[in-house]
Amino acid sequence: MNSSHTPYRVGEWLPQDQETLNDWLRQLAAKTKQADLPLQPCIQAFKDYIEGDAGAFMLFTRMFNEQPKRHNTPIHGGDSGPEPAPIVENYQQMLAMCNYVLSMAPEFNETGLVGFPINAIVDRVMATESGYCAFRDPTVNKHFKQILNDWGNFLKSSESVSVLNDSPTGWLSDAAMEKMAGSREAFISTFDCDPTLPHYGFSCWDDFFTRVFKADQRPVAAPDDNNVIANACESAPYKWATNVQLQDTFWIKGQPYSLQHMLNNNADYYPEFAGGTVYQAFLSATQYHRWNSPVDGVIEMVEFVDGSYYAEAPAIGEDPAGPNESQGYITEMATRAIIYIKADNPDIGLMAFMAVGMAEVSTCDVTVKPQQVVKKGDELGMFHFGGSTHCLLFRKGVNLNFNFHGQELNEGQNYLLTSPIHVKSEIATVVPNKH
């Protein structure tokens, strides 16, 4: 369960084996070169920015010539030798490959799924000194946002349904069904779909990935007990911490939470959470991707924060699952949506749900509005194109007993190999205060 013993990739967004990822990159590079597609407007605009801005030109040139801080070649019993020549050689090739990706939907692969294709393209340079700087730059992220929005539009188009088939690389294959639900029969009985229709009734890739459970699935834990907090996402625990500080050095190893930065310096809210508790959990590529309210209450405020997409924590050094091992760090840095909920239970009061976009998972789609009344288990929103990471934030004085369903997680420690906990099931109980 300790992150120091994780496989190469966690969450199934990129392959465990580096050579599998390299093979995928080589094939993509060859297809890109052969297709020789004209650059789409968002890619051309990014190219113009890189070449027209002296600082960006320097960083995007240097990052391809620098040695990454982590060595991505698997080591078997000793030194793996010098790093092979990079497959993506320069920013021009990077942009051309991203351009090709904009008209493709990810295929299923039982052992080498590349669910984050743009992440795969920039994977090596993310861990260079120039990469750390470039991928935190607001203008760079503005361009990535447009690129990812355009790709998201393709994934909502009927063309993207081509990967929803029962071939070995299709998401309706036996292997894919087993990965997502345990079996084809379990998938059909668990999710709202119609196997008699083409593509099981899903109209596009995004429709498939934001699929919903059938009404009899995932019952709400103790619906009449406001002391029981429901799990907001189908997610695996990553970390929990109490007495969280308003400001902390979140970029160091261990990545402590820094509330003021997590909550986007919103002075109306971040002081409320000083010394409070943060719980964070991770959604994998094959899980349910919608968010549900952990409590009964009223939506008080919704805030969207533009941030980074491919920024890793520099202190991680070797981050074999990047950006997964940077999950604490990206709660302060990445694109995210923050939903403040005034719980009916006075022993909870104001709390927050925070959805954090990770790499390609850039669209945090909130489906509730301020002043809306929600019941525990009601939908709050969703990640488009798969999963990511999320947090629950509680104020100081809210006494919680977490329920990790048989898993032992020590406070303050990062985990990546925990098992997912069902959405709407109990994640914690509140110990009532004496009023």
PDB file of N, CA and C in Angstrom, residues 192-252:
ATOM      1  N   ASP A 192     -26.289   1.683 -16.421  1.00  0.00           N
ATOM      2  CA  ASP A 192     -27.450   1.981 -17.258  1.00  0.00           C
ATOM      3  C   ASP A 192     -27.027   1.886 -18.721  1.00  0.00           C
ATOM      4  N   CYS A 193     -27.318   0.764 -19.336  1.00  0.00           N
ATOM      5  CA  CYS A 193     -26.941   0.537 -20.734  1.00  0.00           C
ATOM      6  C   CYS A 193     -27.913  -0.460 -21.343  1.00  0.00           C
ATOM      7  N   ASP A 194     -27.848  -0.628 -22.665  1.00  0.00           N
ATOM      8  CA  ASP A 194     -28.739  -1.561 -23.363  1.00  0.00           C
ATOM      9  C   ASP A 194     -27.910  -2.382 -24.349  1.00  0.00           C
ATOM     10  N   PRO A 195     -27.556  -3.614 -23.976  1.00  0.00           N
ATOM     11  CA  PRO A 195     -26.694  -4.417 -24.845  1.00  0.00           C
ATOM     12  C   PRO A 195     -27.326  -4.800 -26.173  1.00  0.00           C
ATOM     13  N   THR A 196     -28.639  -4.561 -26.339  1.00  0.00           N
ATOM     14  CA  THR A 196     -29.283  -4.862 -27.621  1.00  0.00           C
ATOM     15  C   THR A 196     -29.078  -3.749 -28.643  1.00  0.00           C
ATOM     16  N   LEU A 197     -28.609  -2.592 -28.188  1.00  0.00           N
ATOM     17  CA  LEU A 197     -28.389  -1.450 -29.077  1.00  0.00           C
ATOM     18  C   LEU A 197     -26.939  -1.366 -29.519  1.00  0.00           C
ATOM     19  N   PRO A 198     -26.668  -0.746 -30.682  1.00  0.00           N
ATOM     20  CA  PRO A 198     -25.275  -0.509 -31.075  1.00  0.00           C
ATOM     21  C   PRO A 198     -24.526   0.260 -29.985  1.00  0.00           C
ATOM     22  N   HIS A 199     -23.328  -0.182 -29.698  1.00  0.00           N
ATOM     23  CA  HIS A 199     -22.471   0.459 -28.689  1.00  0.00           C
ATOM     24  C   HIS A 199     -23.144   0.506 -27.307  1.00  0.00           C
ATOM     25  N   TYR A 200     -24.024  -0.464 -27.078  1.00  0.00           N
ATOM     26  CA  TYR A 200     -24.746  -0.566 -25.804  1.00  0.00           C
ATOM     27  C   TYR A 200     -25.579   0.691 -25.506  1.00  0.00           C
ATOM     28  N   GLY A 201     -25.889   1.444 -26.550  1.00  0.00           N
ATOM     29  CA  GLY A 201     -26.716   2.633 -26.381  1.00  0.00           C
ATOM     30  C   GLY A 201     -25.941   3.891 -26.072  1.00  0.00           C
ATOM     31  N   PHE A 202     -24.623   3.798 -25.951  1.00  0.00           N
ATOM     32  CA  PHE A 202     -23.817   4.996 -25.688  1.00  0.00           C
ATOM     33  C   PHE A 202     -23.596   5.744 -27.000  1.00  0.00           C
ATOM     34  N   SER A 203     -23.781   7.050 -26.959  1.00  0.00           N
ATOM     35  CA  SER A 203     -23.741   7.851 -28.186  1.00  0.00           C
ATOM     36  C   SER A 203     -22.339   8.318 -28.557  1.00  0.00           C
ATOM     37  N   CYS A 204     -21.423   8.296 -27.604  1.00  0.00           N
ATOM     38  CA  CYS A 204     -20.057   8.779 -27.852  1.00  0.00           C
ATOM     39  C   CYS A 204     -19.167   8.308 -26.708  1.00  0.00           C
ATOM     40  N   TRP A 205     -17.889   8.553 -26.837  1.00  0.00           N
ATOM     41  CA  TRP A 205     -16.924   8.179 -25.795  1.00  0.00           C
ATOM     42  C   TRP A 205     -17.271   8.832 -24.458  1.00  0.00           C
ATOM     43  N   ASP A 206     -17.597  10.109 -24.468  1.00  0.00           N
ATOM     44  CA  ASP A 206     -17.884  10.819 -23.221  1.00  0.00           C
ATOM     45  C   ASP A 206     -19.140  10.254 -22.554  1.00  0.00           C
ATOM     46  N   ASP A 207     -20.122   9.903 -23.343  1.00  0.00           N
ATOM     47  CA  ASP A 207     -21.344   9.307 -22.807  1.00  0.00           C
ATOM     48  C   ASP A 207     -21.023   7.999 -22.095  1.00  0.00           C
ATOM     49  N   PHE A 208     -20.131   7.220 -22.670  1.00  0.00           N
ATOM     50  CA  PHE A 208     -19.704   5.961 -22.067  1.00  0.00           C
ATOM     51  C   PHE A 208     -18.928   6.188 -20.772  1.00  0.00           C
ATOM     52  N   PHE A 209     -18.018   7.156 -20.789  1.00  0.00           N
ATOM     53  CA  PHE A 209     -17.164   7.350 -19.624  1.00  0.00           C
ATOM     54  C   PHE A 209     -17.855   8.086 -18.482  1.00  0.00           C
ATOM     55  N   THR A 210     -18.957   8.744 -18.765  1.00  0.00           N
ATOM     56  CA  THR A 210     -19.732   9.362 -17.689  1.00  0.00           C
ATOM     57  C   THR A 210     -20.995   8.534 -17.414  1.00  0.00           C
ATOM     58  N   ARG A 211     -20.939   7.264 -17.730  1.00  0.00           N
ATOM     59  CA  ARG A 211     -22.074   6.358 -17.537  1.00  0.00           C
ATOM     60  C   ARG A 211     -22.544   6.379 -16.078  1.00  0.00           C
ATOM     61  N   VAL A 212     -23.796   6.043 -15.897  1.00  0.00           N
ATOM     62  CA  VAL A 212     -24.391   6.093 -14.559  1.00  0.00           C
ATOM     63  C   VAL A 212     -24.764   4.688 -14.098  1.00  0.00           C
ATOM     64  N   PHE A 213     -24.860   4.532 -12.792  1.00  0.00           N
ATOM     65  CA  PHE A 213     -25.299   3.268 -12.215  1.00  0.00           C
ATOM     66  C   PHE A 213     -26.808   3.094 -12.388  1.00  0.00           C
ATOM     67  N   LYS A 214     -27.235   1.854 -12.427  1.00  0.00           N
ATOM     68  CA  LYS A 214     -28.661   1.588 -12.385  1.00  0.00           C
ATOM     69  C   LYS A 214     -29.202   1.953 -11.012  1.00  0.00           C
ATOM     70  N   ALA A 215     -30.505   2.166 -10.944  1.00  0.00           N
ATOM     71  CA  ALA A 215     -31.128   2.729  -9.740  1.00  0.00           C
ATOM     72  C   ALA A 215     -30.911   1.862  -8.504  1.00  0.00           C
ATOM     73  N   ASP A 216     -30.760   0.556  -8.685  1.00  0.00           N
ATOM     74  CA  ASP A 216     -30.625  -0.329  -7.529  1.00  0.00           C
ATOM     75  C   ASP A 216     -29.171  -0.516  -7.089  1.00  0.00           C
ATOM     76  N   GLN A 217     -28.256   0.206  -7.737  1.00  0.00           N
ATOM     77  CA  GLN A 217     -26.834   0.080  -7.411  1.00  0.00           C
ATOM     78  C   GLN A 217     -26.385   1.236  -6.507  1.00  0.00           C
ATOM     79  N   ARG A 218     -25.379   0.966  -5.706  1.00  0.00           N
ATOM     80  CA  ARG A 218     -24.739   1.964  -4.845  1.00  0.00           C
ATOM     81  C   ARG A 218     -25.753   2.692  -3.942  1.00  0.00           C
ATOM     82  N   PRO A 219     -26.387   1.970  -3.030  1.00  0.00           N
ATOM     83  CA  PRO A 219     -27.310   2.626  -2.095  1.00  0.00           C
ATOM     84  C   PRO A 219     -26.569   3.605  -1.190  1.00  0.00           C
ATOM     85  N   VAL A 220     -27.280   4.616  -0.733  1.00  0.00           N
ATOM     86  CA  VAL A 220     -26.703   5.641   0.136  1.00  0.00           C
ATOM     87  C   VAL A 220     -26.574   5.093   1.554  1.00  0.00           C
ATOM     88  N   ALA A 221     -25.410   5.285   2.142  1.00  0.00           N
ATOM     89  CA  ALA A 221     -25.177   4.814   3.508  1.00  0.00           C
ATOM     90  C   ALA A 221     -26.017   5.605   4.501  1.00  0.00           C
ATOM     91  N   ALA A 222     -26.771   4.899   5.328  1.00  0.00           N
ATOM     92  CA  ALA A 222     -27.544   5.509   6.422  1.00  0.00           C
ATOM     93  C   ALA A 222     -28.202   6.813   5.987  1.00  0.00           C
ATOM     94  N   PRO A 223     -29.145   6.756   5.056  1.00  0.00           N
ATOM     95  CA  PRO A 223     -29.725   7.996   4.508  1.00  0.00           C
ATOM     96  C   PRO A 223     -30.402   8.878   5.555  1.00  0.00           C
ATOM     97  N   ASP A 224     -30.824   8.309   6.673  1.00  0.00           N
ATOM     98  CA  ASP A 224     -31.515   9.090   7.699  1.00  0.00           C
ATOM     99  C   ASP A 224     -30.625   9.473   8.872  1.00  0.00           C
ATOM    100  N   ASP A 225     -29.335   9.173   8.761  1.00  0.00           N
ATOM    101  CA  ASP A 225     -28.397   9.482   9.849  1.00  0.00           C
ATOM    102  C   ASP A 225     -27.398  10.536   9.371  1.00  0.00           C
ATOM    103  N   ASN A 226     -27.563  11.776   9.826  1.00  0.00           N
ATOM    104  CA  ASN A 226     -26.690  12.865   9.383  1.00  0.00           C
ATOM    105  C   ASN A 226     -25.292  12.802   9.978  1.00  0.00           C
ATOM    106  N   ASN A 227     -25.062  11.856  10.874  1.00  0.00           N
ATOM    107  CA  ASN A 227     -23.709  11.687  11.404  1.00  0.00           C
ATOM    108  C   ASN A 227     -22.843  10.814  10.499  1.00  0.00           C
ATOM    109  N   VAL A 228     -23.455  10.166   9.528  1.00  0.00           N
ATOM    110  CA  VAL A 228     -22.727   9.310   8.588  1.00  0.00           C
ATOM    111  C   VAL A 228     -22.458  10.093   7.311  1.00  0.00           C
ATOM    112  N   ILE A 229     -21.198  10.199   6.935  1.00  0.00           N
ATOM    113  CA  ILE A 229     -20.774  10.918   5.729  1.00  0.00           C
ATOM    114  C   ILE A 229     -20.562   9.904   4.610  1.00  0.00           C
ATOM    115  N   ALA A 230     -21.131  10.182   3.449  1.00  0.00           N
ATOM    116  CA  ALA A 230     -21.046   9.263   2.311  1.00  0.00           C
ATOM    117  C   ALA A 230     -19.828   9.564   1.455  1.00  0.00           C
ATOM    118  N   ASN A 231     -19.264   8.527   0.871  1.00  0.00           N
ATOM    119  CA  ASN A 231     -18.153   8.683  -0.058  1.00  0.00           C
ATOM    120  C   ASN A 231     -18.637   9.419  -1.301  1.00  0.00           C
ATOM    121  N   ALA A 232     -17.955  10.494  -1.664  1.00  0.00           N
ATOM    122  CA  ALA A 232     -18.421  11.362  -2.750  1.00  0.00           C
ATOM    123  C   ALA A 232     -18.138  10.799  -4.135  1.00  0.00           C
ATOM    124  N   CYS A 233     -17.157   9.915  -4.254  1.00  0.00           N
ATOM    125  CA  CYS A 233     -16.773   9.350  -5.548  1.00  0.00           C
ATOM    126  C   CYS A 233     -16.439   7.869  -5.378  1.00  0.00           C
ATOM    127  N   GLU A 234     -16.504   7.136  -6.459  1.00  0.00           N
ATOM    128  CA  GLU A 234     -16.012   5.754  -6.472  1.00  0.00           C
ATOM    129  C   GLU A 234     -14.494   5.845  -6.524  1.00  0.00           C
ATOM    130  N   SER A 235     -13.847   5.782  -5.372  1.00  0.00           N
ATOM    131  CA  SER A 235     -12.446   6.219  -5.322  1.00  0.00           C
ATOM    132  C   SER A 235     -11.651   5.477  -4.261  1.00  0.00           C
ATOM    133  N   ALA A 236     -10.333   5.451  -4.473  1.00  0.00           N
ATOM    134  CA  ALA A 236      -9.397   4.789  -3.565  1.00  0.00           C
ATOM    135  C   ALA A 236      -8.734   5.823  -2.670  1.00  0.00           C
ATOM    136  N   PRO A 237      -8.698   5.615  -1.361  1.00  0.00           N
ATOM    137  CA  PRO A 237      -8.086   6.599  -0.460  1.00  0.00           C
ATOM    138  C   PRO A 237      -6.628   6.867  -0.810  1.00  0.00           C
ATOM    139  N   TYR A 238      -6.257   8.136  -0.774  1.00  0.00           N
ATOM    140  CA  TYR A 238      -4.871   8.554  -1.025  1.00  0.00           C
ATOM    141  C   TYR A 238      -4.215   9.102   0.246  1.00  0.00           C
ATOM    142  N   LYS A 239      -4.933   9.948   0.992  1.00  0.00           N
ATOM    143  CA  LYS A 239      -4.320  10.582   2.154  1.00  0.00           C
ATOM    144  C   LYS A 239      -5.401  11.239   3.005  1.00  0.00           C
ATOM    145  N   TRP A 240      -5.144  11.305   4.316  1.00  0.00           N
ATOM    146  CA  TRP A 240      -5.983  12.135   5.172  1.00  0.00           C
ATOM    147  C   TRP A 240      -5.085  12.828   6.182  1.00  0.00           C
ATOM    148  N   ALA A 241      -5.470  14.044   6.547  1.00  0.00           N
ATOM    149  CA  ALA A 241      -4.637  14.847   7.441  1.00  0.00           C
ATOM    150  C   ALA A 241      -5.527  15.743   8.288  1.00  0.00           C
ATOM    151  N   THR A 242      -5.145  15.910   9.537  1.00  0.00           N
ATOM    152  CA  THR A 242      -5.854  16.821  10.436  1.00  0.00           C
ATOM    153  C   THR A 242      -4.966  18.012  10.758  1.00  0.00           C
ATOM    154  N   ASN A 243      -5.562  19.030  11.377  1.00  0.00           N
ATOM    155  CA  ASN A 243      -4.834  20.250  11.757  1.00  0.00           C
ATOM    156  C   ASN A 243      -4.068  20.824  10.569  1.00  0.00           C
ATOM    157  N   VAL A 244      -4.743  20.904   9.436  1.00  0.00           N
ATOM    158  CA  VAL A 244      -4.116  21.391   8.204  1.00  0.00           C
ATOM    159  C   VAL A 244      -3.927  22.906   8.285  1.00  0.00           C
ATOM    160  N   GLN A 245      -2.772  23.371   7.862  1.00  0.00           N
ATOM    161  CA  GLN A 245      -2.410  24.784   7.977  1.00  0.00           C
ATOM    162  C   GLN A 245      -2.930  25.595   6.787  1.00  0.00           C
ATOM    163  N   LEU A 246      -3.150  26.880   7.037  1.00  0.00           N
ATOM    164  CA  LEU A 246      -3.579  27.748   5.941  1.00  0.00           C
ATOM    165  C   LEU A 246      -2.503  27.867   4.874  1.00  0.00           C
ATOM    166  N   GLN A 247      -1.253  27.942   5.299  1.00  0.00           N
ATOM    167  CA  GLN A 247      -0.131  28.007   4.364  1.00  0.00           C
ATOM    168  C   GLN A 247       0.887  26.940   4.751  1.00  0.00           C
ATOM    169  N   ASP A 248       1.385  26.225   3.753  1.00  0.00           N
ATOM    170  CA  ASP A 248       2.398  25.216   4.017  1.00  0.00           C
ATOM    171  C   ASP A 248       3.248  25.043   2.770  1.00  0.00           C
ATOM    172  N   THR A 249       4.400  24.394   2.930  1.00  0.00           N
ATOM    173  CA  THR A 249       5.329  24.212   1.811  1.00  0.00           C
ATOM    174  C   THR A 249       4.920  22.968   1.024  1.00  0.00           C
ATOM    175  N   PHE A 250       3.841  23.120   0.242  1.00  0.00           N
ATOM    176  CA  PHE A 250       3.213  21.982  -0.420  1.00  0.00           C
ATOM    177  C   PHE A 250       4.075  21.363  -1.511  1.00  0.00           C
ATOM    178  N   TRP A 251       5.157  22.022  -1.894  1.00  0.00           N
ATOM    179  CA  TRP A 251       6.002  21.512  -2.985  1.00  0.00           C
ATOM    180  C   TRP A 251       7.090  20.566  -2.482  1.00  0.00           C
ATOM    181  N   ILE A 252       7.227  20.392  -1.160  1.00  0.00           N
ATOM    182  CA  ILE A 252       8.279  19.522  -0.627  1.00  0.00           C
ATOM    183  C   ILE A 252       7.810  18.076  -0.642  1.00  0.00           C
TER     184      ILE A 252
END
